[in-house]
Amino acid sequence: MNHARAYASWIILGLALIVMVMPLPGKDDRHLLSEAEASDATLVILTTDSEEFLQPLVAAFVDDTDARVRIERVDPTLLSQKALASHKADLVLVRNIGEMVPLMQEEALDTLPLDIVWNVNEAFRDPAERWVGFTGRMEDNTLAMSGLALAQSSNSKPLAERFILYLYSRKVQEQLVNQTGQYSFLAYGVPTPAGLPDLTLIDAPAYGAIYDSAAFTEEPSRELASNQ
């Protein structure tokens, strides 16, 4: 009898161990970040713009979070998926949104947090949610726009997303407007720069439609190809 109980106990223990190590049926962990995407503690921002206006914002973010942030400048003509990887860039900030096109074509950009995208005027954000307008300035009576995006190859995405949320807070956007004299693209609540007309009074390019990142990776239709 004792032998039978001992044998049954070993069977139960063995089954319990199997259950513990087997994955649950239907469990999908594709939404989880890989170790490489989440392990790095340094935020690297690659920019084609001047570093000067970013420095005060980065300094305040570092004070609040104790994060490590590095800003690196790159020539716009060298901006590519390879450049993002070689610099280990997490975020890319371009002075002119057109400079982002090679990265769109190479599908080098990740989707942004929806909390940010939905708070930006739709004319100044990517319908595919891979870039968002950062600041706007008047050049030759036309609104020029800088843009911000998250690198697909980022190895510190939680930190990058936290910084994006920080940048697009109303407080920081107001600070940007005051420091740079450039427009904010938040849909509500941020005043117009001193001496400039309100965005609603400007015939601005529809950047969201012009630089829809999904359109840069779509294959031409057969009808279009046959007409070429």
Short mmCIF file of C-alpha atoms in Angstrom, two decimals:
data_model
loop_
_atom_site.label_atom_id
_atom_site.label_comp_id
_atom_site.label_asym_id
_atom_site.label_seq_id
_atom_site.Cartn_x
_atom_site.Cartn_y
_atom_site.Cartn_z
CA MET A 1 0.00 0.00 0.00
CA ASN A 2 2.79 2.38 0.92
CA HIS A 3 4.58 1.55 -2.32
CA ALA A 4 1.42 2.36 -4.30
CA ARG A 5 1.03 5.73 -2.55
CA ALA A 6 4.68 6.59 -3.13
CA TYR A 7 4.36 5.64 -6.80
CA ALA A 8 1.22 7.79 -7.17
CA SER A 9 2.97 10.72 -5.47
CA TRP A 10 5.86 10.53 -7.94
CA ILE A 11 3.43 10.50 -10.85
CA ILE A 12 1.60 13.57 -9.52
CA LEU A 13 4.90 15.41 -8.96
CA GLY A 14 6.03 14.58 -12.48
CA LEU A 15 2.78 15.87 -14.00
CA ALA A 16 3.05 19.06 -11.96
CA LEU A 17 6.57 19.72 -13.26
CA ILE A 18 5.43 19.17 -16.86
CA VAL A 19 2.59 21.65 -16.43
CA MET A 20 4.95 24.22 -14.94
CA VAL A 21 7.35 24.18 -17.88
CA MET A 22 4.88 23.79 -20.74
CA PRO A 23 3.57 27.05 -22.35
CA LEU A 24 -0.09 27.75 -21.95
CA PRO A 25 -2.16 26.92 -25.06
CA GLY A 26 -2.87 29.94 -27.22
CA LYS A 27 -0.45 32.17 -25.35
CA ASP A 28 0.85 34.85 -27.76
CA ASP A 29 3.91 36.76 -26.62
CA ARG A 30 4.63 38.58 -29.90
CA HIS A 31 3.62 41.90 -28.31
CA LEU A 32 6.43 41.61 -25.76
CA LEU A 33 9.71 43.43 -26.34
CA SER A 34 12.72 41.27 -27.01
CA GLU A 35 15.60 41.47 -24.56
CA ALA A 36 17.57 43.50 -27.11
CA GLU A 37 14.77 46.04 -27.49
CA ALA A 38 14.40 46.69 -23.77
CA SER A 39 17.80 46.10 -22.22
CA ASP A 40 19.77 49.24 -23.06
CA ALA A 41 19.60 52.09 -20.55
CA THR A 42 20.94 54.88 -22.79
CA LEU A 43 18.66 56.88 -25.05
CA VAL A 44 20.37 57.84 -28.32
CA ILE A 45 18.81 60.60 -30.42
CA LEU A 46 20.09 60.91 -33.99
CA THR A 47 19.34 64.31 -35.50
CA THR A 48 19.91 66.27 -38.71
CA ASP A 49 19.08 69.49 -36.84
CA SER A 50 21.07 71.58 -34.40
CA GLU A 51 21.53 70.00 -30.99
CA GLU A 52 21.17 73.32 -29.17
CA PHE A 53 17.39 73.47 -28.79
CA LEU A 54 17.24 69.84 -27.64
CA GLN A 55 19.83 70.21 -24.90
CA PRO A 56 17.65 72.07 -22.32
CA LEU A 57 14.80 69.57 -22.82
CA VAL A 58 17.14 66.61 -22.47
CA ALA A 59 18.72 68.11 -19.35
CA ALA A 60 15.32 68.50 -17.69
CA PHE A 61 14.36 64.93 -18.65
CA VAL A 62 17.61 63.58 -17.20
CA ASP A 63 17.00 65.49 -13.95
CA ASP A 64 13.53 63.95 -13.65
CA THR A 65 14.44 60.39 -14.60
CA ASP A 66 18.20 59.88 -14.06
CA ALA A 67 18.25 58.47 -17.59
CA ARG A 68 21.31 58.61 -19.81
CA VAL A 69 20.73 60.50 -23.07
CA ARG A 70 23.14 61.04 -25.96
CA ILE A 71 22.49 63.32 -28.94
CA GLU A 72 24.37 62.63 -32.17
CA ARG A 73 24.20 64.68 -35.34
CA VAL A 74 24.21 63.10 -38.80
CA ASP A 75 24.32 64.59 -42.28
CA PRO A 76 20.84 64.35 -43.87
CA THR A 77 22.28 62.67 -46.97
CA LEU A 78 23.63 59.82 -44.81
CA LEU A 79 20.38 59.09 -42.99
CA SER A 80 19.48 55.44 -43.52
CA GLN A 81 18.59 52.24 -41.74
CA LYS A 82 22.29 51.43 -41.64
CA ALA A 83 23.03 54.78 -39.97
CA LEU A 84 20.39 54.14 -37.30
CA ALA A 85 21.92 50.75 -36.55
CA SER A 86 25.53 51.96 -36.51
CA HIS A 87 24.70 54.79 -34.09
CA LYS A 88 22.42 52.49 -32.06
CA ALA A 89 19.81 55.22 -32.41
CA ASP A 90 16.50 55.02 -30.59
CA LEU A 91 14.92 58.21 -31.90
CA VAL A 92 15.51 60.16 -35.08
CA LEU A 93 14.77 63.89 -35.35
CA VAL A 94 14.97 65.46 -38.79
CA ARG A 95 15.00 69.18 -39.53
CA ASN A 96 12.84 68.68 -42.63
CA ILE A 97 10.32 65.86 -42.81
CA GLY A 98 11.43 64.97 -46.34
CA GLU A 99 14.71 63.71 -44.88
CA MET A 100 12.71 60.88 -43.29
CA VAL A 101 11.77 59.37 -46.68
CA PRO A 102 14.72 56.92 -46.96
CA LEU A 103 13.83 55.52 -43.54
CA MET A 104 10.19 55.13 -44.59
CA GLN A 105 11.24 53.32 -47.75
CA GLU A 106 13.49 50.96 -45.80
CA GLU A 107 10.73 50.38 -43.19
CA ALA A 108 13.22 51.44 -40.52
CA LEU A 109 10.64 53.21 -38.33
CA ASP A 110 8.48 51.73 -35.58
CA THR A 111 4.96 52.83 -34.69
CA LEU A 112 4.68 55.62 -32.13
CA PRO A 113 2.61 55.59 -28.91
CA LEU A 114 -1.00 56.34 -29.88
CA ASP A 115 -1.29 58.76 -26.95
CA ILE A 116 1.11 61.02 -28.84
CA VAL A 117 -0.14 60.54 -32.40
CA TRP A 118 -3.76 61.25 -31.57
CA ASN A 119 -2.88 64.51 -29.79
CA VAL A 120 -1.19 65.99 -32.86
CA ASN A 121 -3.05 67.84 -35.60
CA GLU A 122 -3.72 65.24 -38.32
CA ALA A 123 -2.15 67.38 -41.05
CA PHE A 124 1.18 67.05 -39.23
CA ARG A 125 1.34 63.35 -38.41
CA ASP A 126 1.79 60.12 -40.30
CA PRO A 127 -1.47 58.26 -40.98
CA ALA A 128 0.56 55.06 -40.51
CA GLU A 129 1.75 56.37 -37.11
CA ARG A 130 5.50 56.14 -37.78
CA TRP A 131 6.42 59.82 -37.52
CA VAL A 132 5.00 62.94 -35.99
CA GLY A 133 5.65 66.63 -36.58
CA PHE A 134 7.98 68.10 -33.99
CA THR A 135 8.11 71.86 -34.61
CA GLY A 136 7.17 74.15 -37.47
CA ARG A 137 8.82 77.31 -38.76
CA MET A 138 8.14 79.77 -41.54
CA GLU A 139 10.56 79.63 -44.50
CA ASP A 140 9.85 81.70 -47.61
CA ASN A 141 6.23 82.14 -46.50
CA THR A 142 5.79 78.35 -46.26
CA LEU A 143 5.47 76.25 -43.14
CA ALA A 144 8.48 73.90 -42.87
CA MET A 145 8.24 71.02 -40.44
CA SER A 146 10.74 68.97 -38.46
CA GLY A 147 9.79 65.40 -37.60
CA LEU A 148 10.35 62.81 -34.89
CA ALA A 149 10.28 59.02 -35.23
CA LEU A 150 11.13 55.88 -33.28
CA ALA A 151 13.76 53.57 -34.80
CA GLN A 152 12.66 50.02 -35.48
CA SER A 153 16.12 48.88 -34.33
CA SER A 154 15.94 50.77 -31.02
CA ASN A 155 17.30 48.80 -28.08
CA SER A 156 15.72 51.01 -25.42
CA LYS A 157 12.14 51.43 -26.61
CA PRO A 158 10.53 51.88 -23.17
CA LEU A 159 12.90 54.77 -22.45
CA ALA A 160 12.41 56.22 -25.95
CA GLU A 161 8.63 56.15 -25.61
CA ARG A 162 8.88 57.75 -22.18
CA PHE A 163 10.94 60.58 -23.66
CA ILE A 164 8.44 61.06 -26.49
CA LEU A 165 5.60 61.32 -23.98
CA TYR A 166 7.66 63.88 -22.07
CA LEU A 167 8.40 65.92 -25.21
CA TYR A 168 4.74 66.09 -26.20
CA SER A 169 3.43 67.13 -22.82
CA ARG A 170 1.77 70.53 -22.92
CA LYS A 171 4.34 72.00 -20.52
CA VAL A 172 7.33 70.99 -22.64
CA GLN A 173 5.62 72.03 -25.89
CA GLU A 174 4.99 75.49 -24.44
CA GLN A 175 8.66 75.61 -23.43
CA LEU A 176 9.66 74.67 -26.99
CA VAL A 177 7.53 77.45 -28.46
CA ASN A 178 9.02 80.01 -26.07
CA GLN A 179 12.62 78.87 -26.61
CA THR A 180 12.59 78.41 -30.36
CA GLY A 181 9.84 80.72 -31.61
CA GLN A 182 8.55 77.75 -33.63
CA TYR A 183 5.09 76.22 -33.84
CA SER A 184 3.89 73.30 -31.76
CA PHE A 185 1.66 70.76 -33.51
CA LEU A 186 -0.32 69.67 -30.49
CA ALA A 187 -3.97 69.92 -31.46
CA TYR A 188 -5.01 71.90 -28.39
CA GLY A 189 -3.73 74.15 -25.67
CA VAL A 190 -0.34 75.45 -26.84
CA PRO A 191 -0.15 79.15 -27.80
CA THR A 192 1.08 80.46 -31.15
CA PRO A 193 4.67 81.80 -31.18
CA ALA A 194 4.90 85.53 -30.68
CA GLY A 195 4.70 87.52 -33.91
CA LEU A 196 3.45 84.61 -36.05
CA PRO A 197 -0.04 83.95 -37.45
CA ASP A 198 -2.11 81.14 -35.99
CA LEU A 199 -1.68 77.77 -37.73
CA THR A 200 -5.33 77.85 -38.77
CA LEU A 201 -4.61 80.99 -40.82
CA ILE A 202 -1.73 79.42 -42.78
CA ASP A 203 -2.13 77.52 -46.03
CA ALA A 204 0.19 74.77 -44.75
CA PRO A 205 1.24 71.69 -46.75
CA ALA A 206 -0.73 68.56 -45.88
CA TYR A 207 2.36 66.79 -44.60
CA GLY A 208 0.35 63.84 -43.31
CA ALA A 209 -0.86 63.03 -46.83
CA ILE A 210 2.40 63.88 -48.60
CA TYR A 211 4.56 61.73 -46.32
CA ASP A 212 2.24 58.85 -45.52
CA SER A 213 4.89 56.25 -44.66
CA ALA A 214 2.70 53.34 -45.77
CA ALA A 215 2.54 54.79 -49.30
CA PHE A 216 6.33 54.66 -49.64
CA THR A 217 6.40 50.90 -49.18
CA GLU A 218 3.37 49.94 -51.28
CA GLU A 219 4.09 48.24 -54.60
CA PRO A 220 2.79 50.11 -57.66
CA SER A 221 -0.48 48.75 -58.97
CA ARG A 222 -0.48 46.68 -62.17
CA GLU A 223 -2.53 49.34 -63.89
CA LEU A 224 0.04 52.00 -62.99
CA ALA A 225 2.92 49.77 -64.05
CA SER A 226 1.29 49.04 -67.42
CA ASN A 227 0.98 52.77 -68.13
CA GLN A 228 4.64 53.45 -67.52
#
